[in-house]
Short mmCIF file of C-alpha atoms in Angstrom, two decimals:
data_model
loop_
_atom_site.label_atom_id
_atom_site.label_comp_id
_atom_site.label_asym_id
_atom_site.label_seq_id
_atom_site.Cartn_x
_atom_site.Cartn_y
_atom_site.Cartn_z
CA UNK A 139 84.24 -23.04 5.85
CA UNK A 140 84.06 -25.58 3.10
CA UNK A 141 85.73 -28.72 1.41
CA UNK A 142 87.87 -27.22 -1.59
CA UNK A 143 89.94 -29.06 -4.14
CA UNK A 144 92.55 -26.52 -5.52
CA UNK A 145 94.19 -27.04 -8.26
CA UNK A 146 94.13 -30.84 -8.02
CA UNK A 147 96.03 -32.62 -11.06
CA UNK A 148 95.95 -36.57 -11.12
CA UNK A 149 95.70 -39.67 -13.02
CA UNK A 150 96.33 -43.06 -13.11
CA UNK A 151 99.69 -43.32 -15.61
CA UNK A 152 102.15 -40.15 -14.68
CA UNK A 153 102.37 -38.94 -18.27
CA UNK A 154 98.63 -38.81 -19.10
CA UNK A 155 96.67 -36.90 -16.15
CA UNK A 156 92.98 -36.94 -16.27
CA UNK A 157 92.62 -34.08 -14.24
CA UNK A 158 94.71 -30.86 -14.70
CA UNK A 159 94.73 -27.93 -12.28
CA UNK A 160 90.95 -28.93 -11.24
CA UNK A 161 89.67 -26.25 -8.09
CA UNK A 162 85.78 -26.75 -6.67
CA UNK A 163 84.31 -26.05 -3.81
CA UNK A 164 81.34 -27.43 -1.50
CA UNK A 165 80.05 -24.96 0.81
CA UNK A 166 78.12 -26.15 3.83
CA UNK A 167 74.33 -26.66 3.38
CA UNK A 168 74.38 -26.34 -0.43
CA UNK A 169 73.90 -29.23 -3.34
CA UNK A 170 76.97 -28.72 -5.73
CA UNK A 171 76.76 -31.04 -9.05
CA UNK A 172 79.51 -31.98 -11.44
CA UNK A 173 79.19 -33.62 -14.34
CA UNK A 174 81.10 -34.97 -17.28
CA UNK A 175 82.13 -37.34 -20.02
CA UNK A 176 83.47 -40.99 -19.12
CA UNK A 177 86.93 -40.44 -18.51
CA UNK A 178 87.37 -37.09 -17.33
CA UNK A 179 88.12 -37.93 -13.93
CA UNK A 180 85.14 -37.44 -11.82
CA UNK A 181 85.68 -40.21 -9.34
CA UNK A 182 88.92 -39.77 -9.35
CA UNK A 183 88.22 -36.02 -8.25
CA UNK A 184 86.05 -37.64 -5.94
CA UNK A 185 88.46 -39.84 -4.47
CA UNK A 186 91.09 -37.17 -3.90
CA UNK A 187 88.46 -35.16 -1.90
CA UNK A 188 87.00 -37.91 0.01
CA UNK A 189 90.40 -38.18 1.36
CA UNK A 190 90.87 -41.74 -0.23
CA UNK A 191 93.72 -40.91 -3.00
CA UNK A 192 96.31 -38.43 -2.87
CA UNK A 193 96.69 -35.87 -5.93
CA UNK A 194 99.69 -35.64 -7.72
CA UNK A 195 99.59 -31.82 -7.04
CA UNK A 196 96.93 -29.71 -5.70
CA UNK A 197 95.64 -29.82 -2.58
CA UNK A 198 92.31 -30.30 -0.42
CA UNK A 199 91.64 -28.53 2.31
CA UNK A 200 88.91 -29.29 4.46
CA UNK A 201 87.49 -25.83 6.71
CA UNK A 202 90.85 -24.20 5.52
CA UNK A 203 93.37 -27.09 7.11
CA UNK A 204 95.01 -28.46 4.26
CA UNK A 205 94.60 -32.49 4.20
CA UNK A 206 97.52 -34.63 4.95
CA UNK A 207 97.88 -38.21 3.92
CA UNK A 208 95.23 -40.61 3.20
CA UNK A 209 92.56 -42.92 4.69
CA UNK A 210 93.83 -43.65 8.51
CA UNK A 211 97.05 -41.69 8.18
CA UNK A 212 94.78 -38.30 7.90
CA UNK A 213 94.71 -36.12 11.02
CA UNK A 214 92.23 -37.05 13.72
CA UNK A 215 90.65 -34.30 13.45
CA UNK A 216 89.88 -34.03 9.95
CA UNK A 217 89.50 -37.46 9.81
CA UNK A 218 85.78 -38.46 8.76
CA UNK A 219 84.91 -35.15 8.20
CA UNK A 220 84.30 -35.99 4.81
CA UNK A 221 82.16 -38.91 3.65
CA UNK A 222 81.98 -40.92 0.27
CA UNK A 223 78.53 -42.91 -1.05
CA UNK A 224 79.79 -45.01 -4.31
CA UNK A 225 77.78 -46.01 -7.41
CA UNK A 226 77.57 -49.36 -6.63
CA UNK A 227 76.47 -50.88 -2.97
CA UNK A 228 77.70 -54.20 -3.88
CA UNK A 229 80.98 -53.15 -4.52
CA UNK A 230 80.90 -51.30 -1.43
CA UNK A 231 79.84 -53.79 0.70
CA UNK A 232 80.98 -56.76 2.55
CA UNK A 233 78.88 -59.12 1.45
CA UNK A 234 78.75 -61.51 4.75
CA UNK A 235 77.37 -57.89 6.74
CA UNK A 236 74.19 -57.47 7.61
CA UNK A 237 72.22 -54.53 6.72
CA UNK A 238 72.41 -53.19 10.41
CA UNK A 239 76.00 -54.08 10.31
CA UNK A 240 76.76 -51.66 7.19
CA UNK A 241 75.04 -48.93 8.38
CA UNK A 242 76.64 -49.14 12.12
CA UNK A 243 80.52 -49.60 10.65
CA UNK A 244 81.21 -45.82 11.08
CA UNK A 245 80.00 -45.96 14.87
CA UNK A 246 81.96 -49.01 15.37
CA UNK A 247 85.48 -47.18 14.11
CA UNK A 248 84.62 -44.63 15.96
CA UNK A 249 83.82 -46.15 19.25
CA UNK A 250 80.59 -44.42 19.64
CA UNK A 251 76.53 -45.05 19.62
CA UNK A 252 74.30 -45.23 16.97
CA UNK A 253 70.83 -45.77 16.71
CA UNK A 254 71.01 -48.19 13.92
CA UNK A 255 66.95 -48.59 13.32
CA UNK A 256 66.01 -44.95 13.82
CA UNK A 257 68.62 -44.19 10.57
CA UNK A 258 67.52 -47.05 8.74
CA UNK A 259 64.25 -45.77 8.88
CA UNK A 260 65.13 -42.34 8.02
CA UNK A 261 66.51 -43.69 4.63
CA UNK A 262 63.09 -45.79 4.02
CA UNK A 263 64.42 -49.74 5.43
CA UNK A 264 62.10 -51.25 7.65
CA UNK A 265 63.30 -53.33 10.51
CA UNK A 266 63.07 -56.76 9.32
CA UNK A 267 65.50 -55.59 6.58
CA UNK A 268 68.19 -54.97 8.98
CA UNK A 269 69.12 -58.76 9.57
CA UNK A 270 69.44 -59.11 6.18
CA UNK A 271 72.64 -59.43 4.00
CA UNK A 272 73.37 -57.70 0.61
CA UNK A 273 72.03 -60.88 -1.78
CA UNK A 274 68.84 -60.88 0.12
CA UNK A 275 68.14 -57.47 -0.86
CA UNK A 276 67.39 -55.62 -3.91
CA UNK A 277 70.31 -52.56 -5.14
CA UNK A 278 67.81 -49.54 -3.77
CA UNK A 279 67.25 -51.12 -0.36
CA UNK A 280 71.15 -51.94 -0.31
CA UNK A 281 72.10 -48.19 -1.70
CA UNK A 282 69.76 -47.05 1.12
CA UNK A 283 71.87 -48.80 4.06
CA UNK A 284 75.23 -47.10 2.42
CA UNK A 285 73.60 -43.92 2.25
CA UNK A 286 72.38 -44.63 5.85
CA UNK A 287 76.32 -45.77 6.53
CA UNK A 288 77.39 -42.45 5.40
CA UNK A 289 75.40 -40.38 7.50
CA UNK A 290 76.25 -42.73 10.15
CA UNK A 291 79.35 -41.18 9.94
CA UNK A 292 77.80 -37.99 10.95
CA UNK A 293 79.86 -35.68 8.10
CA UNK A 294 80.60 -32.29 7.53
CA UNK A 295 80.53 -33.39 4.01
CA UNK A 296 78.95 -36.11 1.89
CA UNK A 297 80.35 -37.43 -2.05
CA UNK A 298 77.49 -39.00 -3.62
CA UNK A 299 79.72 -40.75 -7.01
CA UNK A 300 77.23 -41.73 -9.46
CA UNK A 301 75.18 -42.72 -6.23
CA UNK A 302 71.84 -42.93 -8.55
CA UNK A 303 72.86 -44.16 -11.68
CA UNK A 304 71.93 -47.84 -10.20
CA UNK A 305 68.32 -47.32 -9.16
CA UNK A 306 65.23 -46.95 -10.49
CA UNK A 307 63.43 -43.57 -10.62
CA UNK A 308 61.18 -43.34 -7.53
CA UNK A 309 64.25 -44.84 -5.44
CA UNK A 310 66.49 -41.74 -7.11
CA UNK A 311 63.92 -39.08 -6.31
CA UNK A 312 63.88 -40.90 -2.46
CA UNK A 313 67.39 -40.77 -1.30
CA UNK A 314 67.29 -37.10 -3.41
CA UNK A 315 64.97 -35.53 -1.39
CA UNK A 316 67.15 -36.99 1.93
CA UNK A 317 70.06 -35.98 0.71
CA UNK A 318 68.53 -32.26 -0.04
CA UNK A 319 66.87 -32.82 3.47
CA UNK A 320 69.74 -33.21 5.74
CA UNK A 321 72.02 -30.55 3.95
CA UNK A 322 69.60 -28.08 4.74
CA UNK A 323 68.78 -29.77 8.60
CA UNK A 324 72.13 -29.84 9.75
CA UNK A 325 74.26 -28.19 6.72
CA UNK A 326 76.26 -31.10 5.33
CA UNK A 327 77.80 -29.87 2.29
CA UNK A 328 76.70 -32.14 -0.83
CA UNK A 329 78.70 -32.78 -4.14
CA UNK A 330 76.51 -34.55 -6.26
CA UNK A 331 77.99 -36.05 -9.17
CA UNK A 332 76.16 -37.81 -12.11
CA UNK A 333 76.01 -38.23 -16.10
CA UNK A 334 71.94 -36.79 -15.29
CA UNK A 335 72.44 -33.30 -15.97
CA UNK A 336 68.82 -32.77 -15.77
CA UNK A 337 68.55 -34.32 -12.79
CA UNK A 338 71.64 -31.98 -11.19
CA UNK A 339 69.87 -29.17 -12.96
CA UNK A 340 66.91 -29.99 -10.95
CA UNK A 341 68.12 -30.19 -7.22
CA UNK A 342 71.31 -28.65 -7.04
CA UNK A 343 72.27 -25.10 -6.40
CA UNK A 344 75.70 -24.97 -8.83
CA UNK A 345 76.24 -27.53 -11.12
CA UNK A 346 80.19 -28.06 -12.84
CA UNK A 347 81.01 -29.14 -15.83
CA UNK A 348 84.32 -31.22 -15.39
CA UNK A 349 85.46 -30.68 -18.68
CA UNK A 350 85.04 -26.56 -18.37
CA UNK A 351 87.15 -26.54 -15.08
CA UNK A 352 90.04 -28.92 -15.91
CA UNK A 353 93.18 -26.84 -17.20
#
């Protein structure tokens, strides 16, 4: 049981890949990190396992059952399984949503019930923030309604892409200790990517070096 990449090899321009035979695993309940230079592909990896982008070669496979298509076109039943939070909320918002809005979009695919203001408030957003829309509020509070969005989404697995890099210190250590909190509650599997190595070092169990894994 895990989300595995193996031997994943993609780019953007055919003849130059920026990732070559790449294989990583996330194991439920555990923090994996993965870091790297700019360009070595790490959101691109993290596409590719969110399900988002297809790999030139390679496969993920998601509990064993290899992943099929992309976005929509992925099998019901591994569809949502795994779940991506972005390095910026801005771009990863709409920005005529409301806060409660973001955070219930997963529920609202999915045709099911949400209790929009208990989450919120398990990622530290009071209820007045919730009728607010992304300009009203500052990048942490935003970042906080994604995150909240993501677990929304109730995953197996959750991508965090440079999902720090954005926010100030005591806002990182914040949605940190969540994160850490509801892999070990209800064993989401966590990759954690980031240019912090010490802060990878500090809170999760394996941490990757991109460059060491890529053929």
């Amino acid at each position: 049981m895990s989300l595995q990449a193996l031997g994943i090899t993609s780019g953007y321009h055919q003849d130059r890949p920026v990732l070559e035979n790449v294989s990583l695993e996330i194991p439920p309940r555990r923090l994996i990190g993965l870091s790297g230079t700019s360009g070595t592909g790490k959101t691109t990896l993290a596409r590719i396992l969110a399900t988002l982008d297809a790999p030139w070669s390679g496969e993920v496979r998601i509990d064993g059952s290899p992943v099929v298509g992309t976005k929509f076109s992925v099998p019901a039943a591994l569809r949502g399984t795994v779940s991506m939070l972005f390095q910026s909320p801005r771009a990863s918002t709409d920005p005529r949503q409301t806060l409660a809005s973001i955070i219930g979009q997963p529920s609202d695919i999915a045709s099911r019930s949400i209790d929009v203001v208990a989450l919120a408030a398990e990622v530290g957003l009071t209820p007045d923030l919730l009728s607010r829309r992304p300009h009203q509020v500052s990048d942490g509070q935003l970042q906080r309604a994604c995150l909240a969005r993501s677990l929304a989404q109730q995953p197996k697995y959750l991508i965090c892409d440079e999902a720090t890099a954005m926010l100030d210190a005591a806002t990182t250590a914040a949605l940190i200790r969540l994160i850490e909190s509801r892999a070990s509650e209800t064993g989401v599997g966590v990759l954690l990517i980031s240019h912090d190595r010490e802060l990878l070092d500090t809170c999760c169990d394996v941490v990757h070096d991109l460059d060491s894994i890529s053929a």
